[in-house]
Amino acid sequence: MTAGTQAPHSPAAPSTLELFTPKLFTVFREGYGAAQLRRDAIAGLTVAIVALPLSMAIAIASGATPAQGLYTAIVGGFLVSAFGGSRFQIGGPAGAFIVLVAATVQTHGMDGTILATLMAGVILALIGLLRLGTFIKFIPYPVTVGFTAGIAVIIFASQIRPLLGLTLPGSEPGPLAEKLPALAGAIGTADAAAIALSLGTVAVIVALKRLRPDWPGMLIAVAGSALATALFGLPVETIGSVFGGIPQSFPMPSLPEVSLEKMQAVLPAAIAFALLGSIESLLSAVVADGMTGRRHRSNCELVAQGVANMGSALFGGICVTGTIARTATNVRAGAHGPVSGILHAVFLLAFVLIAAPLASDIPLAALAGVLAFVAWNMVEKHAFLTLLRASRGDAAVLLTTFGLTVFRDLTEAIVVGFALGSVLFIHRMSKVTAVESAVPFVSEDERDDRPDYDDAAAADRDTVVYRISGAFFFGAAASIGSVLDRIADSHRRLIVDLAAVPFIDSTAANTIESLVARAKRNGVEIVLTGASDDIRRALAVHGIAAPAVTMAPTIEAALARPLTAKADP
């Protein structure tokens, strides 16, 4: 993949020190005062209110205690924000880990899970220090959509028992194929009070999200359920009845039992934790970048995720990663920088030390309702349907990853999905090479006297032209996307020439879709030139067509158009 722009200069490559400098230090260097602290305090409190019920619900679904969920959010949230490479990332327990953590607890016990978390932290830190975070971005888009949807299905299935208040004769099976028949056989034990509480929780969350989106819907719904349980003495499982409540104290750090034999036993789980944690945290950081126009440092972020997981394990917590929903809440609440994430951890610690006894009456059915809502929102429904329509190859990768996630194993799903995506790319390239031999996969060097160079266009401060040549696929989407984002930030019109692009895959189309959405928010006009009919059709499937973007046959035709976008205020 080669790409070029008529921008006059390229920025110097950052030094190692710059790559691994936490964004907290960057924010302080820029100047930090009372106004910024006020914004971060408000955002931190807002995120803590969201994180409080979520952390407990995720921990319970993972086979841990609600206290462990809070410890994870406190320690992990503090360390991710203090040492991370993103200004807005919020760390803590995540729904994506429920499947892996629950399976590890069932196989190796809680001590083995904590040891796996500690080892995953070491692996994550090494991935970041060795600058391997860039390779995480090579995972094809259908794979990420597929495994995210699969995780959501498993999370929802894990909450059917508490949602309905079912009573099983033995332990609940883990695999979905065994779980569903067992739950169906126990349907006669459904409890009306539990069903009412879970439905009421979901109804309150959905209603407040639509009517009062700024209100903490999850906390209000859970608090209301706890109040109803206490006032009416409802005979349902609560945090107090199942876990004995939450200790009104914070544990001292300690190492789990460590032995070579045990480390070998939990190594596959540790690798799975590290792999999923790296993907989730970088996806979350990318979401924050898209919302704010900032750029995160991926390898610095992975080092911080590693430190956070090691810290969480020392305090008896479970896996930590960047959390997309809480990070987005942090941005929308007006956070200025990482101090908001640190304060979110401080507010959660204050709850544990001051108000932990209040959590005893929280019904498990209400927390199951919270997770059911989270699972529904995890599924990228529009992206899933778009990929099914995009091509048979993308649909095959998507459905294979989804099916393996639900019925087999998450790590296996990612590996197989990535392999299928790579094979699909090779197949597409072989077809393109046969038909379009004039467009090489890697362009040769050319003389620097090309007649198509326009010095007037190069000097235009409002317009920039960016040429992409070669296959635009998942392996190049991350680097090309980051360059396009930076260019679009400082110009009123961005012309992307696709004349030398033989094909574009769904990952690259999603990169263009994100660029168009961001440009629209910032008042930047996007013009795509030279796209073949096949590429236009591929982009149209992802909604990239007029009037969202302007299509032109050539760069010259695009430059001749009057500038319509307004400067960003």
Coordinates of C-alpha atoms in Angstrom, one line a residue:
M1 CA 0.0 0.0 0.0
T2 CA 1.3 3.4 -0.9
A3 CA -0.3 6.7 -0.3
G4 CA 0.7 10.2 -1.0
T5 CA -0.5 13.7 -0.2
Q6 CA 0.3 17.1 -1.5
A7 CA 0.9 18.4 2.0
P8 CA 4.3 20.1 1.9
H9 CA 5.9 18.5 4.9
S10 CA 5.6 15.4 7.0
P11 CA 5.9 15.5 10.8
A12 CA 9.1 14.0 12.3
A13 CA 8.8 10.6 13.8
P14 CA 8.2 10.7 17.6
S15 CA 10.9 9.6 19.9
T16 CA 10.6 6.6 22.2
L17 CA 10.1 9.0 25.2
E18 CA 7.2 10.7 23.4
L19 CA 5.6 7.4 22.5
F20 CA 5.5 6.2 26.1
T21 CA 4.8 9.5 27.9
P22 CA 1.4 9.2 29.6
K23 CA -1.2 11.6 28.5
L24 CA -1.6 12.8 32.1
F25 CA 1.9 14.4 31.8
T26 CA 1.0 15.9 28.5
V27 CA -2.2 17.5 29.9
F28 CA -0.2 18.9 32.9
R29 CA 2.4 20.4 30.5
E30 CA -0.3 22.1 28.5
G31 CA -1.5 23.9 31.7
Y32 CA -3.9 22.6 34.2
G33 CA -6.0 24.8 36.6
A34 CA -9.2 25.1 38.6
A35 CA -11.4 25.2 35.5
Q36 CA -10.0 22.0 34.1
L37 CA -10.2 20.3 37.5
R38 CA -13.9 21.3 37.8
R39 CA -14.7 19.7 34.4
D40 CA -12.8 16.5 35.3
A41 CA -14.4 16.3 38.7
I42 CA -17.9 16.5 37.1
A43 CA -17.0 14.0 34.4
G44 CA -15.4 11.6 37.0
L45 CA -18.5 11.7 39.2
T46 CA -20.7 11.0 36.2
V47 CA -18.6 8.0 35.1
A48 CA -18.4 6.7 38.7
I49 CA -22.2 6.7 38.9
V50 CA -22.4 4.6 35.7
A51 CA -19.5 2.3 36.7
L52 CA -20.9 1.5 40.2
P53 CA -23.7 -0.8 39.1
L54 CA -21.9 -2.0 36.0
S55 CA -18.8 -3.1 37.9
M56 CA -20.8 -5.2 40.3
A57 CA -23.0 -6.7 37.6
I58 CA -20.0 -7.7 35.4
A59 CA -18.2 -9.2 38.4
I60 CA -21.2 -11.3 39.4
A61 CA -21.7 -12.6 35.9
S62 CA -18.0 -13.4 35.7
G63 CA -18.2 -15.7 38.7
A64 CA -16.5 -13.1 41.1
T65 CA -18.0 -11.1 43.9
P66 CA -19.4 -7.6 43.5
A67 CA -16.7 -6.3 45.8
Q68 CA -14.1 -7.7 43.4
G69 CA -15.8 -5.8 40.6
L70 CA -15.5 -2.5 42.5
Y71 CA -11.8 -3.2 43.4
T72 CA -11.1 -3.8 39.7
A73 CA -12.7 -0.5 38.7
I74 CA -10.9 1.4 41.5
V75 CA -7.4 0.1 40.9
G76 CA -7.7 -0.5 37.2
G77 CA -9.4 2.8 36.6
F78 CA -6.8 4.7 38.5
L79 CA -3.8 3.1 36.8
V80 CA -5.2 3.2 33.3
S81 CA -5.8 7.0 33.6
A82 CA -2.5 7.7 35.4
F83 CA -0.3 5.9 32.9
G84 CA -2.4 5.5 29.7
G85 CA -1.8 6.9 26.2
S86 CA -5.4 8.2 25.9
R87 CA -6.8 11.4 27.4
F88 CA -10.2 10.0 28.0
Q89 CA -9.9 6.2 28.5
I90 CA -11.8 4.7 31.5
G91 CA -10.5 1.4 32.7
G92 CA -12.4 -1.3 34.6
P93 CA -14.1 -4.6 34.3
A94 CA -15.8 -5.1 30.9
G95 CA -18.7 -7.1 29.6
A96 CA -16.5 -8.6 26.9
F97 CA -14.5 -10.5 29.6
I98 CA -17.4 -12.2 31.2
V99 CA -17.2 -15.3 29.1
L100 CA -13.4 -15.7 29.5
V101 CA -13.3 -14.9 33.2
A102 CA -16.3 -17.2 34.1
A103 CA -14.7 -20.1 32.2
T104 CA -11.4 -19.5 33.9
V105 CA -13.0 -19.3 37.4
Q106 CA -14.9 -22.6 36.6
T107 CA -11.7 -24.3 35.5
H108 CA -8.9 -22.9 37.7
G109 CA -10.8 -21.3 40.6
M110 CA -10.5 -17.7 41.7
D111 CA -6.8 -18.0 42.6
G112 CA -6.0 -19.2 39.2
T113 CA -8.1 -16.4 37.6
I114 CA -6.2 -13.8 39.6
L115 CA -2.9 -15.4 38.6
A116 CA -4.0 -15.4 34.9
T117 CA -4.9 -11.7 35.3
L118 CA -1.4 -10.9 36.7
M119 CA 0.2 -12.8 33.9
A120 CA -2.0 -11.1 31.3
G121 CA -0.8 -7.8 32.7
V122 CA 2.8 -8.7 32.2
I123 CA 2.0 -9.9 28.6
L124 CA 0.2 -6.6 27.8
A125 CA 3.0 -4.5 29.1
L126 CA 5.5 -6.5 27.0
I127 CA 3.3 -6.1 23.9
G128 CA 3.3 -2.3 24.4
L129 CA 7.0 -2.0 25.2
L130 CA 7.9 -4.1 22.1
R131 CA 5.6 -1.7 20.1
L132 CA 3.4 -4.6 18.9
G133 CA 0.2 -2.6 19.5
T134 CA 0.2 -1.5 15.9
F135 CA -0.4 -5.1 14.8
I136 CA -3.6 -5.3 16.9
K137 CA -5.1 -2.9 14.3
F138 CA -4.7 -5.4 11.6
I139 CA -7.7 -7.5 12.8
P140 CA -10.4 -7.2 10.0
Y141 CA -13.5 -5.3 10.7
P142 CA -15.9 -8.4 10.2
V143 CA -13.9 -10.2 12.9
T144 CA -14.4 -7.5 15.5
V145 CA -18.1 -7.1 14.7
G146 CA -18.6 -10.9 14.8
F147 CA -16.9 -11.6 18.1
T148 CA -18.5 -8.6 19.8
A149 CA -21.9 -9.8 18.7
G150 CA -21.0 -13.3 19.9
I151 CA -19.9 -12.1 23.3
A152 CA -23.2 -10.1 23.6
V153 CA -25.2 -13.3 22.9
I154 CA -23.3 -15.2 25.6
I155 CA -23.6 -12.4 28.1
F156 CA -27.4 -12.3 27.6
A157 CA -27.6 -16.1 27.9
S158 CA -25.7 -16.0 31.1
Q159 CA -28.3 -13.7 32.6
I160 CA -31.4 -15.7 31.7
R161 CA -31.4 -17.5 35.1
P162 CA -31.3 -14.3 37.3
L163 CA -33.6 -12.4 34.9
L164 CA -36.3 -15.1 35.3
G165 CA -35.4 -16.1 38.9
L166 CA -34.9 -19.7 37.8
T167 CA -33.8 -22.4 40.3
L168 CA -31.6 -25.2 38.8
P169 CA -31.1 -28.6 40.5
G170 CA -27.3 -28.3 40.0
S171 CA -24.8 -25.8 38.8
E172 CA -25.6 -23.9 35.6
P173 CA -23.7 -25.3 32.5
G174 CA -21.2 -23.0 30.8
P175 CA -21.5 -23.9 27.1
L176 CA -24.5 -22.4 25.4
A177 CA -25.6 -25.7 23.8
E178 CA -25.9 -27.3 27.3
K179 CA -27.1 -24.1 29.1
L180 CA -30.2 -23.4 27.0
P181 CA -31.8 -26.9 27.5
A182 CA -31.0 -26.8 31.3
L183 CA -32.7 -23.4 31.6
A184 CA -35.6 -24.5 29.5
G185 CA -36.1 -27.5 31.8
A186 CA -36.2 -25.1 34.8
I187 CA -38.7 -22.7 33.3
G188 CA -41.4 -23.9 35.7
T189 CA -39.4 -22.4 38.7
A190 CA -39.6 -18.8 37.3
D191 CA -40.2 -16.2 40.0
A192 CA -42.7 -13.4 39.3
A193 CA -40.9 -11.0 41.6
A194 CA -37.5 -11.5 39.9
I195 CA -39.2 -11.1 36.4
A196 CA -40.9 -7.9 37.5
L197 CA -37.7 -6.4 38.9
S198 CA -35.6 -7.3 35.8
L199 CA -38.3 -6.0 33.4
G200 CA -38.7 -2.8 35.5
T201 CA -35.0 -2.2 35.5
V202 CA -34.7 -2.5 31.8
A203 CA -37.8 -0.3 31.3
V204 CA -36.4 2.5 33.5
I205 CA -33.0 2.4 31.8
V206 CA -34.6 2.6 28.3
A207 CA -37.1 5.2 29.2
L208 CA -34.5 7.5 30.9
K209 CA -32.1 7.0 28.0
R210 CA -34.8 8.4 25.6
L211 CA -36.5 11.0 27.9
R212 CA -33.6 12.1 30.1
P213 CA -30.3 10.9 28.5
D214 CA -28.2 13.0 30.9
W215 CA -29.6 11.2 34.0
P216 CA -27.8 8.1 35.3
G217 CA -30.4 5.6 34.2
M218 CA -28.6 2.4 35.3
L219 CA -28.0 3.7 38.9
I220 CA -31.6 5.0 39.2
A221 CA -33.0 1.7 38.0
V222 CA -30.8 -0.4 40.3
A223 CA -31.5 1.9 43.3
G224 CA -35.2 1.8 42.6
S225 CA -35.1 -2.0 42.5
A226 CA -33.2 -2.2 45.7
L227 CA -35.7 0.2 47.4
A228 CA -38.6 -1.8 46.2
T229 CA -37.0 -5.1 47.4
A230 CA -36.4 -3.6 50.9
L231 CA -39.8 -1.9 51.3
F232 CA -41.9 -4.9 50.2
G233 CA -39.6 -7.7 51.4
L234 CA -39.5 -9.3 48.0
P235 CA -38.2 -12.9 48.2
V236 CA -35.4 -12.5 45.6
E237 CA -31.7 -13.1 45.6
T238 CA -29.8 -9.9 46.6
I239 CA -26.1 -9.0 47.0
G240 CA -26.5 -9.4 50.7
S241 CA -28.2 -12.8 50.6
V242 CA -25.8 -14.3 48.1
F243 CA -22.5 -12.6 48.8
G244 CA -23.0 -11.3 52.4
G245 CA -22.8 -7.7 51.1
I246 CA -19.8 -5.6 50.3
P247 CA -17.0 -5.1 52.9
Q248 CA -16.7 -1.5 54.0
S249 CA -13.0 -1.6 53.6
F250 CA -10.3 -1.9 50.9
P251 CA -8.0 -4.9 50.8
M252 CA -4.2 -4.8 51.2
P253 CA -2.2 -6.0 48.2
S254 CA -1.1 -9.6 48.1
L255 CA 0.2 -12.0 45.5
P256 CA -1.9 -15.0 44.5
E257 CA -0.4 -18.5 44.9
V258 CA 2.3 -18.8 42.3
S259 CA 3.9 -22.0 41.0
L260 CA 5.4 -23.1 37.7
E261 CA 2.7 -25.8 37.3
K262 CA -0.1 -23.4 38.0
M263 CA 1.4 -20.7 35.7
Q264 CA 1.6 -23.3 32.9
A265 CA -2.1 -24.3 33.5
V266 CA -3.4 -20.7 33.3
L267 CA -1.1 -19.5 30.5
P268 CA -3.8 -20.0 27.8
A269 CA -6.3 -18.0 29.8
A270 CA -3.7 -15.3 30.4
I271 CA -2.9 -15.0 26.7
A272 CA -6.7 -14.8 25.9
F273 CA -7.1 -12.1 28.6
A274 CA -4.2 -10.1 27.0
L275 CA -5.4 -10.5 23.5
L276 CA -9.0 -9.5 24.2
G277 CA -7.8 -6.7 26.6
S278 CA -5.5 -5.2 23.9
I279 CA -8.3 -5.3 21.3
E280 CA -11.0 -3.8 23.6
S281 CA -8.8 -1.1 25.0
L282 CA -7.5 0.1 21.6
L283 CA -11.1 0.0 20.2
S284 CA -12.2 2.1 23.1
A285 CA -9.3 4.6 22.6
V286 CA -10.2 4.9 18.9
V287 CA -13.8 5.7 19.8
A288 CA -12.6 8.4 22.1
D289 CA -10.4 9.8 19.3
G290 CA -13.3 9.9 17.0
M291 CA -15.5 11.8 19.5
T292 CA -12.8 14.3 20.4
G293 CA -10.4 14.7 17.5
R294 CA -7.5 13.7 19.7
R295 CA -4.9 10.9 19.0
H296 CA -4.0 8.2 21.5
R297 CA -0.7 6.4 21.9
S298 CA -1.5 2.8 21.3
N299 CA 1.7 1.2 22.8
C300 CA 1.7 3.5 25.8
E301 CA -2.0 2.6 26.3
L302 CA -1.1 -1.2 26.3
V303 CA 1.6 -0.7 28.8
A304 CA -0.9 1.1 31.1
Q305 CA -3.4 -1.7 30.6
G306 CA -0.7 -4.2 31.6
V307 CA 0.2 -2.2 34.8
A308 CA -3.6 -1.9 35.6
N309 CA -4.1 -5.7 35.3
M310 CA -1.1 -6.4 37.5
G311 CA -2.4 -3.9 40.0
S312 CA -5.9 -5.3 39.9
A313 CA -4.6 -8.8 40.5
L314 CA -2.6 -7.6 43.6
F315 CA -5.8 -6.3 45.1
G316 CA -7.9 -9.4 44.3
G317 CA -9.6 -7.9 41.3
I318 CA -10.3 -9.4 37.8
C319 CA -9.3 -8.3 34.3
V320 CA -9.1 -4.6 33.4
T321 CA -9.5 -3.1 30.0
G322 CA -10.7 0.1 28.4
T323 CA -14.5 0.3 28.5
I324 CA -16.2 1.9 25.5
A325 CA -19.4 2.9 27.2
R326 CA -17.8 4.5 30.2
T327 CA -15.1 6.2 28.0
A328 CA -17.9 7.7 25.8
T329 CA -19.7 8.8 28.9
N330 CA -16.5 10.5 30.1
V331 CA -16.2 12.4 26.9
R332 CA -19.9 13.4 26.8
A333 CA -19.6 14.6 30.4
G334 CA -17.0 17.2 29.3
A335 CA -13.8 15.6 30.7
H336 CA -10.6 17.6 30.0
G337 CA -8.1 14.8 30.5
P338 CA -7.0 11.7 32.5
V339 CA -7.7 13.3 35.9
S340 CA -11.4 12.5 35.3
G341 CA -10.6 8.8 35.2
I342 CA -8.5 9.1 38.4
L343 CA -11.3 10.9 40.2
H344 CA -13.8 8.3 39.0
A345 CA -11.7 5.7 40.9
V346 CA -11.6 8.0 43.9
F347 CA -15.4 8.4 44.0
L348 CA -15.8 4.6 43.7
L349 CA -13.4 4.1 46.6
A350 CA -15.4 6.6 48.7
F351 CA -18.5 4.6 48.0
V352 CA -16.8 1.4 49.3
L353 CA -15.5 3.1 52.4
I354 CA -18.6 5.0 53.3
A355 CA -21.8 3.6 51.7
A356 CA -21.0 -0.1 50.9
P357 CA -23.8 -1.4 53.3
L358 CA -26.4 0.2 51.0
A359 CA -25.6 -2.3 48.3
S360 CA -26.8 -5.3 50.3
D361 CA -30.4 -4.9 49.1
I362 CA -29.6 -4.7 45.4
P363 CA -31.4 -7.6 43.7
L364 CA -29.4 -9.8 41.3
A365 CA -32.4 -9.6 38.9
A366 CA -31.8 -5.8 38.6
L367 CA -28.1 -6.3 37.9
A368 CA -29.1 -9.0 35.3
G369 CA -31.4 -6.4 33.7
V370 CA -28.4 -4.0 33.5
L371 CA -26.3 -6.6 31.7
A372 CA -29.1 -7.5 29.4
F373 CA -29.3 -3.9 28.3
V374 CA -25.5 -3.8 27.9
A375 CA -25.5 -6.9 25.8
W376 CA -28.2 -5.4 23.5
N377 CA -26.1 -2.3 23.0
M378 CA -22.9 -4.3 22.4
V379 CA -24.2 -5.7 19.2
E380 CA -23.4 -3.4 16.3
K381 CA -26.6 -4.2 14.6
H382 CA -26.2 -1.8 11.6
A383 CA -22.6 -3.0 11.0
F384 CA -23.7 -6.6 11.3
L385 CA -26.4 -6.3 8.7
T386 CA -24.2 -4.1 6.4
L387 CA -21.5 -6.8 6.4
L388 CA -24.0 -9.5 5.6
R389 CA -24.9 -7.5 2.5
A390 CA -21.4 -6.3 1.6
S391 CA -20.1 -9.6 0.1
R392 CA -20.2 -13.3 0.5
G393 CA -16.6 -13.3 1.8
D394 CA -17.2 -10.6 4.5
A395 CA -20.4 -12.4 5.5
A396 CA -18.5 -15.7 5.8
V397 CA -15.8 -14.2 8.0
L398 CA -18.5 -12.4 10.1
L399 CA -20.7 -15.5 10.6
T400 CA -17.7 -17.8 11.2
T401 CA -16.3 -15.5 13.9
F402 CA -19.8 -15.1 15.5
G403 CA -20.5 -18.8 15.5
L404 CA -17.1 -19.8 16.9
T405 CA -17.4 -17.2 19.6
V406 CA -20.9 -18.4 20.7
F407 CA -20.3 -22.1 20.5
R408 CA -16.5 -22.6 20.8
D409 CA -13.9 -20.2 22.1
L410 CA -13.2 -16.5 21.7
T411 CA -9.5 -16.9 21.0
E412 CA -10.2 -19.6 18.4
A413 CA -12.8 -17.3 16.9
I414 CA -10.4 -14.4 16.5
V415 CA -7.6 -16.6 15.1
V416 CA -9.8 -18.4 12.6
G417 CA -11.6 -15.1 11.6
F418 CA -8.3 -13.4 11.0
A419 CA -7.0 -16.3 8.9
L420 CA -10.2 -16.4 6.8
G421 CA -9.9 -12.6 6.4
S422 CA -6.4 -13.0 5.1
V423 CA -7.4 -15.8 2.7
L424 CA -10.2 -13.7 1.5
F425 CA -7.8 -10.8 0.9
I426 CA -5.4 -13.1 -1.1
H427 CA -8.3 -14.4 -3.2
R428 CA -9.5 -10.8 -4.0
M429 CA -6.0 -9.7 -4.9
S430 CA -5.5 -12.6 -7.2
K431 CA -8.7 -11.6 -9.1
V432 CA -7.8 -8.0 -9.1
T433 CA -4.3 -8.7 -10.4
A434 CA -5.7 -10.7 -13.3
V435 CA -8.1 -8.0 -14.3
E436 CA -6.2 -4.8 -13.4
S437 CA -2.6 -5.6 -14.0
A438 CA -1.8 -1.9 -14.5
V439 CA -2.4 -1.3 -10.7
P440 CA 0.4 -3.1 -8.8
F441 CA 0.0 -4.1 -5.2
V442 CA 3.2 -2.1 -4.3
S443 CA 4.0 0.8 -6.6
E444 CA 7.5 1.2 -8.1
D445 CA 9.6 4.3 -7.7
E446 CA 8.8 7.0 -10.3
R447 CA 10.6 10.0 -11.7
D448 CA 9.8 13.2 -10.0
D449 CA 8.7 15.1 -13.1
R450 CA 5.1 13.9 -13.2
P451 CA 3.0 16.3 -15.3
D452 CA 0.0 15.9 -12.9
Y453 CA 1.6 17.9 -10.1
D454 CA -0.3 21.1 -9.4
D455 CA 1.8 23.5 -7.3
A456 CA -1.3 25.8 -6.9
A457 CA -3.2 23.0 -5.3
A458 CA -0.3 22.0 -3.1
A459 CA -0.2 25.6 -1.8
D460 CA -4.0 25.8 -1.2
R461 CA -4.5 26.0 2.6
D462 CA -8.2 25.1 2.4
T463 CA -7.9 22.0 0.2
V464 CA -5.6 19.0 0.5
V465 CA -5.3 16.1 -2.0
Y466 CA -4.4 12.6 -0.8
R467 CA -3.7 9.8 -3.2
I468 CA -4.0 6.1 -2.2
S469 CA -2.5 3.5 -4.5
G470 CA -2.7 -0.3 -4.2
A471 CA -5.2 -2.5 -2.3
F472 CA -7.0 -0.6 0.5
F473 CA -7.6 -3.4 3.0
F474 CA -7.5 -4.2 6.7
G475 CA -3.7 -4.3 6.9
A476 CA -3.4 -0.7 5.8
A477 CA -6.7 0.8 7.1
A478 CA -5.3 1.9 10.5
S479 CA -2.3 3.7 9.2
I480 CA -4.1 5.3 6.3
G481 CA -7.0 6.3 8.5
S482 CA -4.8 8.0 11.1
V483 CA -3.2 10.1 8.3
L484 CA -6.5 11.0 6.8
D485 CA -7.8 12.1 10.2
R486 CA -4.8 14.4 10.9
I487 CA -5.1 15.9 7.4
A488 CA -8.8 16.6 7.7
D489 CA -8.4 18.3 11.0
S490 CA -6.6 21.3 9.5
H491 CA -8.3 21.8 6.1
R492 CA -11.8 22.7 4.9
R493 CA -11.8 20.2 2.0
L494 CA -10.1 16.8 1.7
I495 CA -9.9 15.1 -1.7
V496 CA -9.1 11.4 -1.5
D497 CA -8.1 10.0 -4.9
L498 CA -8.9 6.3 -5.3
A499 CA -8.0 6.0 -9.0
A500 CA -5.1 3.7 -8.3
V501 CA -7.0 1.5 -5.8
P502 CA -8.0 -1.9 -7.3
F503 CA -10.3 -2.9 -4.4
I504 CA -11.5 -1.9 -1.0
D505 CA -12.6 -4.2 1.8
S506 CA -15.1 -3.7 4.6
T507 CA -12.4 -2.6 7.1
A508 CA -11.2 0.1 4.8
A509 CA -14.8 1.1 3.9
N510 CA -15.5 1.5 7.7
T511 CA -12.4 3.7 7.9
I512 CA -13.8 6.0 5.2
E513 CA -17.2 5.9 6.9
S514 CA -15.6 7.1 10.2
L515 CA -13.7 9.8 8.4
V516 CA -16.8 11.1 6.7
A517 CA -18.8 11.2 10.0
R518 CA -16.0 13.1 11.7
A519 CA -15.5 15.5 8.8
K520 CA -19.2 16.3 8.8
R521 CA -19.0 17.2 12.5
N522 CA -16.0 19.5 11.9
G523 CA -17.4 21.2 8.8
V524 CA -14.9 19.5 6.4
E525 CA -16.0 18.5 2.8
I526 CA -14.9 15.1 1.7
V527 CA -14.5 14.4 -2.1
L528 CA -13.7 11.0 -3.4
T529 CA -12.2 10.9 -6.9
G530 CA -11.4 8.2 -9.5
A531 CA -13.4 5.4 -7.7
S532 CA -14.3 2.5 -10.0
D533 CA -17.8 1.2 -10.2
D534 CA -16.9 -1.8 -7.9
I535 CA -15.4 0.5 -5.3
R536 CA -18.4 2.9 -5.5
R537 CA -20.7 -0.1 -4.9
A538 CA -18.6 -1.3 -2.0
L539 CA -18.7 2.2 -0.4
A540 CA -22.4 2.6 -1.0
V541 CA -23.2 -0.6 1.0
H542 CA -21.6 1.2 4.0
G543 CA -23.6 4.4 3.4
I544 CA -20.8 6.3 1.7
A545 CA -22.6 8.1 -1.1
A546 CA -24.1 11.4 -1.9
P547 CA -25.0 13.6 -0.1
A548 CA -22.7 12.4 2.7
V549 CA -19.7 12.6 0.3
T550 CA -19.1 14.2 -3.1
M551 CA -17.9 11.9 -5.9
A552 CA -15.8 13.3 -8.8
P553 CA -14.2 11.6 -11.8
T554 CA -10.8 13.2 -11.4
I555 CA -8.8 15.4 -9.0
E556 CA -9.0 18.3 -11.5
A557 CA -12.8 18.1 -11.5
A558 CA -12.9 18.1 -7.7
L559 CA -10.6 21.1 -7.5
A560 CA -12.8 23.0 -10.0
R561 CA -15.8 22.7 -7.7
P562 CA -16.5 25.6 -5.4
L563 CA -15.7 25.0 -1.8
T564 CA -19.0 24.4 0.1
A565 CA -17.8 23.4 3.6
K566 CA -17.7 26.1 6.3
A567 CA -14.6 26.5 8.4
D568 CA -14.8 24.8 11.8
P569 CA -15.7 27.5 14.4

